[in-house]
PDB file of C-alpha atoms in Angstrom:
ATOM      1  CA  GLY A   1      75.703 -42.952  21.132  1.00 51.00           C
ATOM      2  CA  PHE A   2      75.904 -40.846  24.229  1.00 49.00           C
ATOM      3  CA  HIS A   3      78.842 -41.592  26.493  1.00 55.00           C
ATOM      4  CA  GLY A   4      78.502 -40.454  30.074  1.00 58.00           C
ATOM      5  CA  SER A   5      77.290 -41.428  33.478  1.00 68.00           C
ATOM      6  CA  THR A   6      74.194 -43.524  33.991  1.00 74.00           C
ATOM      7  CA  ALA A   7      72.327 -40.560  35.425  1.00 71.00           C
ATOM      8  CA  GLN A   8      73.178 -38.436  32.391  1.00 72.00           C
ATOM      9  CA  SER A   9      72.086 -41.205  30.026  1.00 73.00           C
ATOM     10  CA  ALA A  10      68.764 -41.514  31.832  1.00 76.00           C
ATOM     11  CA  HIS A  11      68.231 -37.745  31.586  1.00 72.00           C
ATOM     12  CA  VAL A  12      68.922 -37.722  27.852  1.00 72.00           C
ATOM     13  CA  GLU A  13      66.490 -40.597  27.282  1.00 78.00           C
ATOM     14  CA  GLN A  14      63.833 -38.801  29.313  1.00 79.00           C
ATOM     15  CA  VAL A  15      64.227 -35.688  27.145  1.00 77.00           C
ATOM     16  CA  ARG A  16      63.889 -37.738  23.959  1.00 79.00           C
ATOM     17  CA  ARG A  17      60.696 -39.403  25.187  1.00 80.00           C
ATOM     18  CA  ALA A  18      59.238 -36.022  26.143  1.00 78.00           C
ATOM     19  CA  THR A  19      60.118 -34.614  22.708  1.00 77.00           C
ATOM     20  CA  ARG A  20      58.422 -37.523  20.903  1.00 73.00           C
ATOM     21  CA  ALA A  21      55.320 -37.222  23.113  1.00 71.00           C
ATOM     22  CA  ALA A  22      55.110 -33.503  22.398  1.00 68.00           C
ATOM     23  CA  ALA A  23      55.313 -34.148  18.645  1.00 62.00           C
ATOM     24  CA  VAL A  24      52.470 -36.703  18.793  1.00 56.00           C
ATOM     25  CA  SER A  25      50.339 -34.353  20.894  1.00 57.00           C
ATOM     26  CA  SER A  26      50.902 -31.478  18.437  1.00 53.00           C
ATOM     27  CA  ALA A  27      49.843 -33.647  15.478  1.00 49.00           C
ATOM     28  CA  GLN A  28      46.591 -34.606  17.213  1.00 50.00           C
ATOM     29  CA  TYR A  29      45.849 -30.937  18.014  1.00 48.00           C
ATOM     30  CA  ASP A  30      46.321 -29.965  14.382  1.00 49.00           C
ATOM     31  CA  THR A  31      44.109 -32.712  12.991  1.00 48.00           C
ATOM     32  CA  ASP A  32      41.267 -32.419  15.492  1.00 50.00           C
ATOM     33  CA  GLU A  33      41.297 -29.264  17.605  1.00 55.00           C
ATOM     34  CA  ILE A  34      37.802 -29.943  18.928  1.00 53.00           C
ATOM     35  CA  ALA A  35      38.789 -33.364  20.244  1.00 51.00           C
ATOM     36  CA  VAL A  36      41.753 -31.890  22.155  1.00 51.00           C
ATOM     37  CA  ARG A  37      39.552 -29.212  23.718  1.00 55.00           C
ATOM     38  CA  ASN A  38      36.877 -31.775  24.633  1.00 56.00           C
ATOM     39  CA  PRO A  39      38.731 -34.740  26.119  1.00 55.00           C
ATOM     40  CA  GLY A  40      36.566 -37.769  26.570  1.00 56.00           C
ATOM     41  CA  LEU A  41      34.577 -37.140  23.364  1.00 60.00           C
ATOM     42  CA  GLY A  42      35.491 -39.102  20.313  1.00 75.00           C
ATOM     43  CA  LEU A  43      35.385 -37.609  16.820  1.00 82.00           C
ATOM     44  CA  GLU A  44      32.142 -39.382  15.911  1.00 84.00           C
ATOM     45  CA  ALA A  45      30.512 -38.157  19.109  1.00 84.00           C
ATOM     46  CA  LEU A  46      31.535 -34.600  18.320  1.00 85.00           C
ATOM     47  CA  LYS A  47      30.096 -34.893  14.798  1.00 87.00           C
ATOM     48  CA  GLU A  48      26.826 -36.146  16.229  1.00 87.00           C
ATOM     49  CA  LYS A  49      26.750 -33.304  18.740  1.00 87.00           C
ATOM     50  CA  LYS A  50      27.283 -30.761  15.955  1.00 88.00           C
ATOM     51  CA  ARG A  51      24.513 -32.363  13.879  1.00 88.00           C
ATOM     52  CA  GLN A  52      22.109 -32.109  16.812  1.00 89.00           C
ATOM     53  CA  GLU A  53      23.000 -28.442  17.330  1.00 89.00           C
ATOM     54  CA  ASP A  54      22.322 -27.748  13.633  1.00 88.00           C
ATOM     55  CA  LEU A  55      18.958 -29.479  13.909  1.00 89.00           C
ATOM     56  CA  GLU A  56      18.064 -27.442  16.972  1.00 88.00           C
ATOM     57  CA  ARG A  57      18.988 -24.185  15.216  1.00 85.00           C
ATOM     58  CA  ALA A  58      16.919 -25.186  12.189  1.00 86.00           C
ATOM     59  CA  ALA A  59      13.973 -26.023  14.447  1.00 87.00           C
ATOM     60  CA  ARG A  60      14.226 -22.633  16.156  1.00 85.00           C
ATOM     61  CA  ARG A  61      14.289 -20.878  12.772  1.00 83.00           C
ATOM     62  CA  GLU A  62      11.246 -22.836  11.608  1.00 85.00           C
ATOM     63  CA  THR A  63       9.388 -22.009  14.825  1.00 85.00           C
ATOM     64  CA  ALA A  64      10.159 -18.328  14.357  1.00 82.00           C
ATOM     65  CA  ARG A  65       9.006 -18.485  10.715  1.00 83.00           C
ATOM     66  CA  LEU A  66       5.720 -20.146  11.645  1.00 84.00           C
ATOM     67  CA  LYS A  67       5.205 -17.566  14.368  1.00 84.00           C
ATOM     68  CA  ARG A  68       5.684 -14.739  11.871  1.00 83.00           C
ATOM     69  CA  GLN A  69       3.297 -16.412   9.446  1.00 82.00           C
ATOM     70  CA  GLY A  70       0.733 -16.814  12.203  1.00 85.00           C
ATOM     71  CA  GLU A  71       1.054 -13.158  13.157  1.00 85.00           C
ATOM     72  CA  GLU A  72       0.700 -12.120   9.506  1.00 85.00           C
ATOM     73  CA  ARG A  73      -2.405 -14.266   9.056  1.00 88.00           C
ATOM     74  CA  LYS A  74      -3.834 -12.877  12.270  1.00 88.00           C
ATOM     75  CA  LYS A  75      -3.189  -9.314  11.054  1.00 87.00           C
ATOM     76  CA  GLU A  76      -4.794 -10.095   7.688  1.00 88.00           C
ATOM     77  CA  GLN A  77      -7.860 -11.522   9.426  1.00 90.00           C
ATOM     78  CA  GLU A  78      -8.098  -8.497  11.725  1.00 91.00           C
ATOM     79  CA  ASP A  79      -7.881  -6.147   8.725  1.00 90.00           C
ATOM     80  CA  GLU A  80     -10.541  -8.128   6.877  1.00 90.00           C
ATOM     81  CA  ASP A  81     -12.835  -7.991   9.907  1.00 93.00           C
ATOM     82  CA  ALA A  82     -12.182  -4.257  10.244  1.00 93.00           C
ATOM     83  CA  LEU A  83     -13.037  -3.695   6.574  1.00 94.00           C
ATOM     84  CA  ALA A  84     -16.264  -5.660   6.992  1.00 94.00           C
ATOM     85  CA  GLU A  85     -17.080  -3.470  10.002  1.00 95.00           C
ATOM     86  CA  CYS A  86     -16.479  -0.344   7.879  1.00 95.00           C
ATOM     87  CA  GLU A  87     -18.928  -1.733   5.317  1.00 95.00           C
ATOM     88  CA  ARG A  88     -21.494  -2.382   8.048  1.00 94.00           C
ATOM     89  CA  GLN A  89     -21.100   1.135   9.435  1.00 93.00           C
ATOM     90  CA  ALA A  90     -21.441   2.637   5.949  1.00 92.00           C
ATOM     91  CA  ARG A  91     -24.703   0.734   5.371  1.00 93.00           C
ATOM     92  CA  GLN A  92     -25.922   1.965   8.727  1.00 92.00           C
ATOM     93  CA  ASP A  93     -24.993   5.550   7.791  1.00 90.00           C
ATOM     94  CA  VAL A  94     -27.109   5.255   4.652  1.00 90.00           C
ATOM     95  CA  GLU A  95     -30.006   3.745   6.580  1.00 89.00           C
ATOM     96  CA  VAL A  96     -29.969   6.470   9.229  1.00 87.00           C
ATOM     97  CA  THR A  97     -30.006   9.317   6.693  1.00 81.00           C
ATOM     98  CA  LYS A  98     -32.263   7.856   4.007  1.00 79.00           C
ATOM     99  CA  ASP A  99     -35.388   9.623   5.326  1.00 74.00           C
ATOM    100  CA  GLY A 100     -33.615  12.942   5.858  1.00 70.00           C
ATOM    101  CA  PRO A 101     -33.574  15.948   3.530  1.00 68.00           C
ATOM    102  CA  GLU A 102     -31.870  15.574   0.153  1.00 57.00           C
ATOM    103  CA  GLY A 103     -28.831  17.561   1.256  1.00 57.00           C
ATOM    104  CA  GLY A 104     -28.382  15.417   4.338  1.00 66.00           C
ATOM    105  CA  ARG A 105     -28.487  11.988   2.717  1.00 76.00           C
ATOM    106  CA  VAL A 106     -25.344   9.902   2.591  1.00 86.00           C
ATOM    107  CA  LYS A 107     -24.212   7.707  -0.282  1.00 89.00           C
ATOM    108  CA  TYR A 108     -22.895   4.277   0.589  1.00 92.00           C
ATOM    109  CA  GLU A 109     -19.604   4.632  -1.309  1.00 93.00           C
ATOM    110  CA  GLY A 110     -18.876   8.020   0.244  1.00 92.00           C
ATOM    111  CA  ALA A 111     -19.632   6.744   3.733  1.00 94.00           C
ATOM    112  CA  LEU A 112     -17.480   3.645   3.128  1.00 95.00           C
ATOM    113  CA  ILE A 113     -14.503   5.746   2.032  1.00 95.00           C
ATOM    114  CA  VAL A 114     -14.862   7.915   5.136  1.00 95.00           C
ATOM    115  CA  ARG A 115     -15.073   4.897   7.459  1.00 95.00           C
ATOM    116  CA  ILE A 116     -12.039   3.248   5.834  1.00 95.00           C
ATOM    117  CA  ALA A 117      -9.951   6.430   5.997  1.00 94.00           C
ATOM    118  CA  VAL A 118     -10.731   7.077   9.649  1.00 94.00           C
ATOM    119  CA  HIS A 119     -10.093   3.469  10.712  1.00 93.00           C
ATOM    120  CA  PHE A 120      -6.947   2.629   8.734  1.00 92.00           C
ATOM    121  CA  GLY A 121      -5.357   6.088   8.546  1.00 90.00           C
ATOM    122  CA  THR A 122      -2.727   7.217   6.071  1.00 87.00           C
ATOM    123  CA  ALA A 123      -0.768   3.940   6.234  1.00 84.00           C
ATOM    124  CA  GLY A 124      -3.454   1.747   4.670  1.00 86.00           C
ATOM    125  CA  VAL A 125      -6.315   3.887   3.386  1.00 91.00           C
ATOM    126  CA  TRP A 126      -5.683   3.512  -0.351  1.00 92.00           C
ATOM    127  CA  THR A 127      -4.929  -0.201  -0.131  1.00 91.00           C
ATOM    128  CA  LYS A 128      -8.140  -0.835   1.783  1.00 92.00           C
ATOM    129  CA  ILE A 129     -10.157   1.302  -0.636  1.00 94.00           C
ATOM    130  CA  ALA A 130      -8.868  -0.927  -3.449  1.00 92.00           C
ATOM    131  CA  GLU A 131      -9.809  -4.018  -1.424  1.00 93.00           C
ATOM    132  CA  ALA A 132     -13.301  -2.613  -0.826  1.00 93.00           C
ATOM    133  CA  ARG A 133     -13.629  -2.070  -4.577  1.00 92.00           C
ATOM    134  CA  SER A 134     -12.622  -5.702  -5.198  1.00 92.00           C
ATOM    135  CA  ARG A 135     -15.280  -6.790  -2.673  1.00 91.00           C
ATOM    136  CA  GLY A 136     -17.987  -5.155  -4.791  1.00 92.00           C
ATOM    137  CA  ALA A 137     -18.160  -1.515  -3.686  1.00 91.00           C
ATOM    138  CA  ASP A 138     -18.856   0.863  -6.582  1.00 91.00           C
ATOM    139  CA  ILE A 139     -15.847   3.079  -5.821  1.00 92.00           C
ATOM    140  CA  PRO A 140     -14.377   4.880  -8.851  1.00 90.00           C
ATOM    141  CA  LEU A 141     -10.802   4.281  -9.977  1.00 89.00           C
ATOM    142  CA  ASP A 142     -10.088   7.988 -10.384  1.00 88.00           C
ATOM    143  CA  PRO A 143      -8.612   9.344  -7.112  1.00 88.00           C
ATOM    144  CA  LYS A 144     -10.223  12.743  -7.743  1.00 89.00           C
ATOM    145  CA  ARG A 145     -13.662  11.160  -7.690  1.00 90.00           C
ATOM    146  CA  ILE A 146     -12.765   9.393  -4.453  1.00 92.00           C
ATOM    147  CA  TYR A 147     -11.800  12.724  -2.890  1.00 90.00           C
ATOM    148  CA  LEU A 148     -15.130  14.179  -3.976  1.00 90.00           C
ATOM    149  CA  LEU A 149     -17.168  11.296  -2.556  1.00 91.00           C
ATOM    150  CA  ALA A 150     -15.609  11.773   0.892  1.00 90.00           C
ATOM    151  CA  HIS A 151     -15.636  15.584   0.873  1.00 91.00           C
ATOM    152  CA  PRO A 152     -17.735  17.132   3.684  1.00 90.00           C
ATOM    153  CA  ASP A 153     -19.832  19.007   1.097  1.00 88.00           C
ATOM    154  CA  LYS A 154     -20.854  15.670  -0.432  1.00 86.00           C
ATOM    155  CA  CYS A 155     -20.764  13.283   2.525  1.00 89.00           C
ATOM    156  CA  ARG A 156     -22.647  14.655   5.530  1.00 85.00           C
ATOM    157  CA  LEU A 157     -20.806  12.646   8.159  1.00 90.00           C
ATOM    158  CA  ALA A 158     -19.020  14.203  11.110  1.00 89.00           C
ATOM    159  CA  GLU A 159     -15.875  12.237  10.234  1.00 92.00           C
ATOM    160  CA  ALA A 160     -15.762  13.434   6.601  1.00 91.00           C
ATOM    161  CA  SER A 161     -13.361  16.301   7.351  1.00 91.00           C
ATOM    162  CA  ASP A 162     -10.886  13.948   9.049  1.00 93.00           C
ATOM    163  CA  ALA A 163     -11.222  11.450   6.216  1.00 93.00           C
ATOM    164  CA  THR A 164     -10.534  14.149   3.611  1.00 91.00           C
ATOM    165  CA  ALA A 165      -7.397  15.221   5.497  1.00 92.00           C
ATOM    166  CA  ILE A 166      -6.195  11.599   5.625  1.00 93.00           C
ATOM    167  CA  LEU A 167      -6.779  11.106   1.902  1.00 92.00           C
ATOM    168  CA  ASN A 168      -4.919  14.313   1.084  1.00 88.00           C
ATOM    169  CA  ALA A 169      -2.004  13.367   3.350  1.00 88.00           C
ATOM    170  CA  GLN A 170      -1.204  10.185   1.413  1.00 78.00           C
ATOM    171  CA  ARG A 171      -0.939  10.161  -2.376  1.00 76.00           C
ATOM    172  CA  PRO A 172      -2.675   7.155  -3.925  1.00 75.00           C
ATOM    173  CA  PRO A 173      -0.530   4.556  -5.751  1.00 70.00           C
ATOM    174  CA  GLU A 174      -2.251   5.369  -9.048  1.00 55.00           C
ATOM    175  CA  MET A 175      -0.926   8.921  -8.861  1.00 45.00           C
ATOM    176  CA  VAL A 176       2.606   7.907  -7.932  1.00 41.00           C
ATOM    177  CA  GLU A 177       3.176   5.611 -10.895  1.00 37.00           C
ATOM    178  CA  ALA A 178       1.856   7.542 -13.861  1.00 36.00           C
ATOM    179  CA  SER A 179       1.677   5.533 -17.065  1.00 39.00           C
ATOM    180  CA  THR A 180       1.418   6.611 -20.690  1.00 39.00           C
ATOM    181  CA  LYS A 181      -1.647   8.757 -21.271  1.00 39.00           C
ATOM    182  CA  PRO A 182      -4.098   7.259 -23.783  1.00 41.00           C
ATOM    183  CA  THR A 183      -4.851   9.062 -27.007  1.00 40.00           C
ATOM    184  CA  GLY A 184      -8.019  11.055 -27.523  1.00 39.00           C
ATOM    185  CA  ARG A 185      -7.900  12.839 -24.136  1.00 40.00           C
ATOM    186  CA  PRO A 186      -6.115  16.155 -24.906  1.00 36.00           C
ATOM    187  CA  SER A 187      -4.551  17.356 -21.669  1.00 38.00           C
ATOM    188  CA  ARG A 188      -1.069  17.656 -20.212  1.00 38.00           C
ATOM    189  CA  PRO A 189       0.160  14.520 -18.397  1.00 36.00           C
ATOM    190  CA  GLU A 190       1.292  16.478 -15.370  1.00 40.00           C
ATOM    191  CA  GLU A 191      -2.238  17.849 -14.914  1.00 41.00           C
ATOM    192  CA  TYR A 192      -4.049  14.516 -15.037  1.00 37.00           C
ATOM    193  CA  PRO A 193      -2.103  11.464 -13.789  1.00 43.00           C
ATOM    194  CA  VAL A 194      -3.372   8.264 -15.322  1.00 39.00           C
ATOM    195  CA  THR A 195      -4.283   5.189 -13.329  1.00 39.00           C
ATOM    196  CA  PRO A 196      -2.712   1.858 -14.376  1.00 38.00           C
ATOM    197  CA  ALA A 197      -4.552   0.021 -17.134  1.00 34.00           C
ATOM    198  CA  VAL A 198      -5.706  -2.790 -14.845  1.00 37.00           C
ATOM    199  CA  ALA A 199      -9.437  -3.476 -14.567  1.00 36.00           C
ATOM    200  CA  VAL A 200     -10.243  -0.183 -16.270  1.00 34.00           C
ATOM    201  CA  PRO A 201     -13.914  -0.099 -17.312  1.00 39.00           C
ATOM    202  CA  SER A 202     -14.876   0.602 -20.900  1.00 37.00           C
ATOM    203  CA  ARG A 203     -15.456   4.243 -21.803  1.00 39.00           C
ATOM    204  CA  SER A 204     -18.999   5.468 -21.624  1.00 40.00           C
ATOM    205  CA  ALA A 205     -20.737   7.488 -24.317  1.00 36.00           C
ATOM    206  CA  ARG A 206     -20.214  10.612 -22.190  1.00 39.00           C
ATOM    207  CA  ASP A 207     -16.458  10.006 -22.135  1.00 44.00           C
ATOM    208  CA  VAL A 208     -16.387   9.547 -25.890  1.00 34.00           C
ATOM    209  CA  VAL A 209     -18.211  12.843 -26.388  1.00 34.00           C
ATOM    210  CA  ALA A 210     -15.999  14.642 -23.881  1.00 41.00           C
ATOM    211  CA  SER A 211     -12.803  13.335 -25.492  1.00 42.00           C
ATOM    212  CA  SER A 212     -13.814  14.802 -28.871  1.00 37.00           C
ATOM    213  CA  LEU A 213     -14.188  18.342 -27.522  1.00 40.00           C
ATOM    214  CA  PRO A 214     -11.456  20.807 -28.503  1.00 39.00           C
ATOM    215  CA  THR A 215      -8.940  21.711 -25.821  1.00 42.00           C
ATOM    216  CA  ALA A 216      -9.770  25.399 -26.194  1.00 40.00           C
ATOM    217  CA  ALA A 217     -13.188  24.748 -24.710  1.00 40.00           C
ATOM    218  CA  ALA A 218     -11.692  23.883 -21.330  1.00 44.00           C
ATOM    219  CA  THR A 219     -11.732  26.051 -18.185  1.00 41.00           C
ATOM    220  CA  GLU A 220     -12.140  29.816 -18.282  1.00 46.00           C
ATOM    221  CA  ALA A 221     -11.109  30.077 -21.908  1.00 40.00           C
ATOM    222  CA  GLY A 222     -14.766  29.477 -22.813  1.00 47.00           C
ATOM    223  CA  SER A 223     -17.761  31.558 -21.875  1.00 62.00           C
ATOM    224  CA  ALA A 224     -17.880  32.529 -18.204  1.00 71.00           C
ATOM    225  CA  ALA A 225     -21.613  31.771 -18.183  1.00 82.00           C
ATOM    226  CA  GLU A 226     -21.204  28.251 -19.600  1.00 89.00           C
ATOM    227  CA  LYS A 227     -22.603  25.536 -17.350  1.00 91.00           C
ATOM    228  CA  ARG A 228     -21.713  21.879 -17.290  1.00 90.00           C
ATOM    229  CA  LYS A 229     -23.095  18.941 -15.356  1.00 88.00           C
ATOM    230  CA  ASP A 230     -21.018  18.050 -12.293  1.00 86.00           C
ATOM    231  CA  PRO A 231     -20.797  14.232 -12.532  1.00 81.00           C
ATOM    232  CA  ASP A 232     -20.620  13.921  -8.772  1.00 77.00           C
ATOM    233  CA  ASP A 233     -24.193  15.074  -8.125  1.00 77.00           C
ATOM    234  CA  GLY A 234     -25.613  15.954 -11.567  1.00 81.00           C
ATOM    235  CA  VAL A 235     -25.955  19.686 -10.785  1.00 87.00           C
ATOM    236  CA  LEU A 236     -25.289  22.214 -13.562  1.00 91.00           C
ATOM    237  CA  ARG A 237     -22.517  24.621 -12.589  1.00 90.00           C
ATOM    238  CA  THR A 238     -20.237  27.188 -14.184  1.00 92.00           C
ATOM    239  CA  PHE A 239     -16.496  26.765 -13.887  1.00 90.00           C
ATOM    240  CA  ALA A 240     -16.428  29.586 -11.346  1.00 91.00           C
ATOM    241  CA  GLU A 241     -18.963  27.701  -9.218  1.00 90.00           C
ATOM    242  CA  ILE A 242     -16.898  24.507  -9.501  1.00 86.00           C
ATOM    243  CA  LYS A 243     -13.830  26.397  -8.291  1.00 88.00           C
ATOM    244  CA  GLU A 244     -15.749  27.953  -5.422  1.00 86.00           C
ATOM    245  CA  LEU A 245     -17.262  24.616  -4.353  1.00 86.00           C
ATOM    246  CA  TYR A 246     -13.984  22.709  -4.279  1.00 82.00           C
ATOM    247  CA  LYS A 247     -11.510  25.445  -3.409  1.00 81.00           C
ATOM    248  CA  GLY A 248      -9.020  24.476  -0.732  1.00 77.00           C
ATOM    249  CA  THR A 249      -9.392  20.814  -1.647  1.00 74.00           C
ATOM    250  CA  TYR A 250      -7.968  20.782  -5.195  1.00 78.00           C
ATOM    251  CA  SER A 251      -5.496  22.914  -7.087  1.00 80.00           C
ATOM    252  CA  ASP A 252      -6.518  25.097 -10.039  1.00 83.00           C
ATOM    253  CA  GLU A 253      -4.838  22.625 -12.418  1.00 82.00           C
ATOM    254  CA  GLU A 254      -6.832  19.697 -11.003  1.00 80.00           C
ATOM    255  CA  LEU A 255     -10.084  21.642 -11.222  1.00 85.00           C
ATOM    256  CA  GLU A 256      -9.333  22.635 -14.822  1.00 85.00           C
ATOM    257  CA  ALA A 257      -8.762  18.975 -15.695  1.00 82.00           C
ATOM    258  CA  TYR A 258     -11.971  18.023 -13.850  1.00 84.00           C
ATOM    259  CA  TRP A 259     -13.965  20.666 -15.748  1.00 85.00           C
ATOM    260  CA  ARG A 260     -12.475  19.685 -19.084  1.00 86.00           C
ATOM    261  CA  ASP A 261     -12.473  15.882 -18.770  1.00 81.00           C
ATOM    262  CA  ASP A 262     -15.339  14.999 -16.414  1.00 82.00           C
ATOM    263  CA  CYS A 263     -17.981  17.731 -16.436  1.00 86.00           C
ATOM    264  CA  THR A 264     -20.517  17.153 -19.223  1.00 85.00           C
ATOM    265  CA  PRO A 265     -21.227  20.120 -21.548  1.00 86.00           C
ATOM    266  CA  ILE A 266     -24.872  20.993 -22.251  1.00 80.00           C
ATOM    267  CA  PRO A 267     -25.875  20.262 -25.872  1.00 74.00           C
ATOM    268  CA  LYS A 268     -26.330  23.434 -27.903  1.00 62.00           C
ATOM    269  CA  TYR A 269     -30.035  22.844 -28.623  1.00 55.00           C
ATOM    270  CA  ASN A 270     -30.687  22.642 -24.865  1.00 53.00           C
ATOM    271  CA  ARG A 271     -28.887  25.915 -24.336  1.00 51.00           C
ATOM    272  CA  ARG A 272     -31.134  27.668 -26.896  1.00 49.00           C
ATOM    273  CA  ARG A 273     -34.224  26.300 -25.162  1.00 49.00           C
ATOM    274  CA  GLY A 274     -32.992  27.604 -21.783  1.00 45.00           C
TER     275      GLY A 274
END
């Protein structure tokens, strides 16, 4: 033991007690740091507080999720209402021009494409055209035919030029993801992108006849005086007239594919009669 004065003995004992107290305090800090920093709160109370904070965070996340869902549903409803308004305007366009001259009449599908393009712009035009097709509009799957329906030469609406520019500014999804070209349609894949094989209508008799024609009969390789029926309006035109009508809107390669694959040749016996 320690041998000294009473005062010295008391000092040594005080140091020992302080050392033991410090050791106990350090052990508590290591086992429960939160309890040391929050005196007056027991461990169970701290666990309950943490559980409540987790619940509050989860509730805030759920509120934010529901808010996003509500905004998305609101946007979907607004888009649906806007598409219905485009359909109404297109019907009105047809009604207004139905008694006009033949060249001034407006087709419903062409007017609908124009109204959709002008309202939704480049960001949503092709998606909304597909939605309009699913709602019953007789809009073709081929993007080239869609361009033609909205072209100012075919659709006599003041907004047709703007609509054509919007359609040309954004490539349609069907043209971005080209799939394998079916057999029996002899043309280069890069000239005629194929739409996905979803909801593709059966081939008509005209398509079957056109697919059996030799490739050499396409474009200017044939007779310069040869006329074919333009499927857009049923008018007989030479390839030179097709190029002149649609120049500036389509490339030469697209017009060659249109002439070869879509324009209907005149049967030979009809040519002899003419």
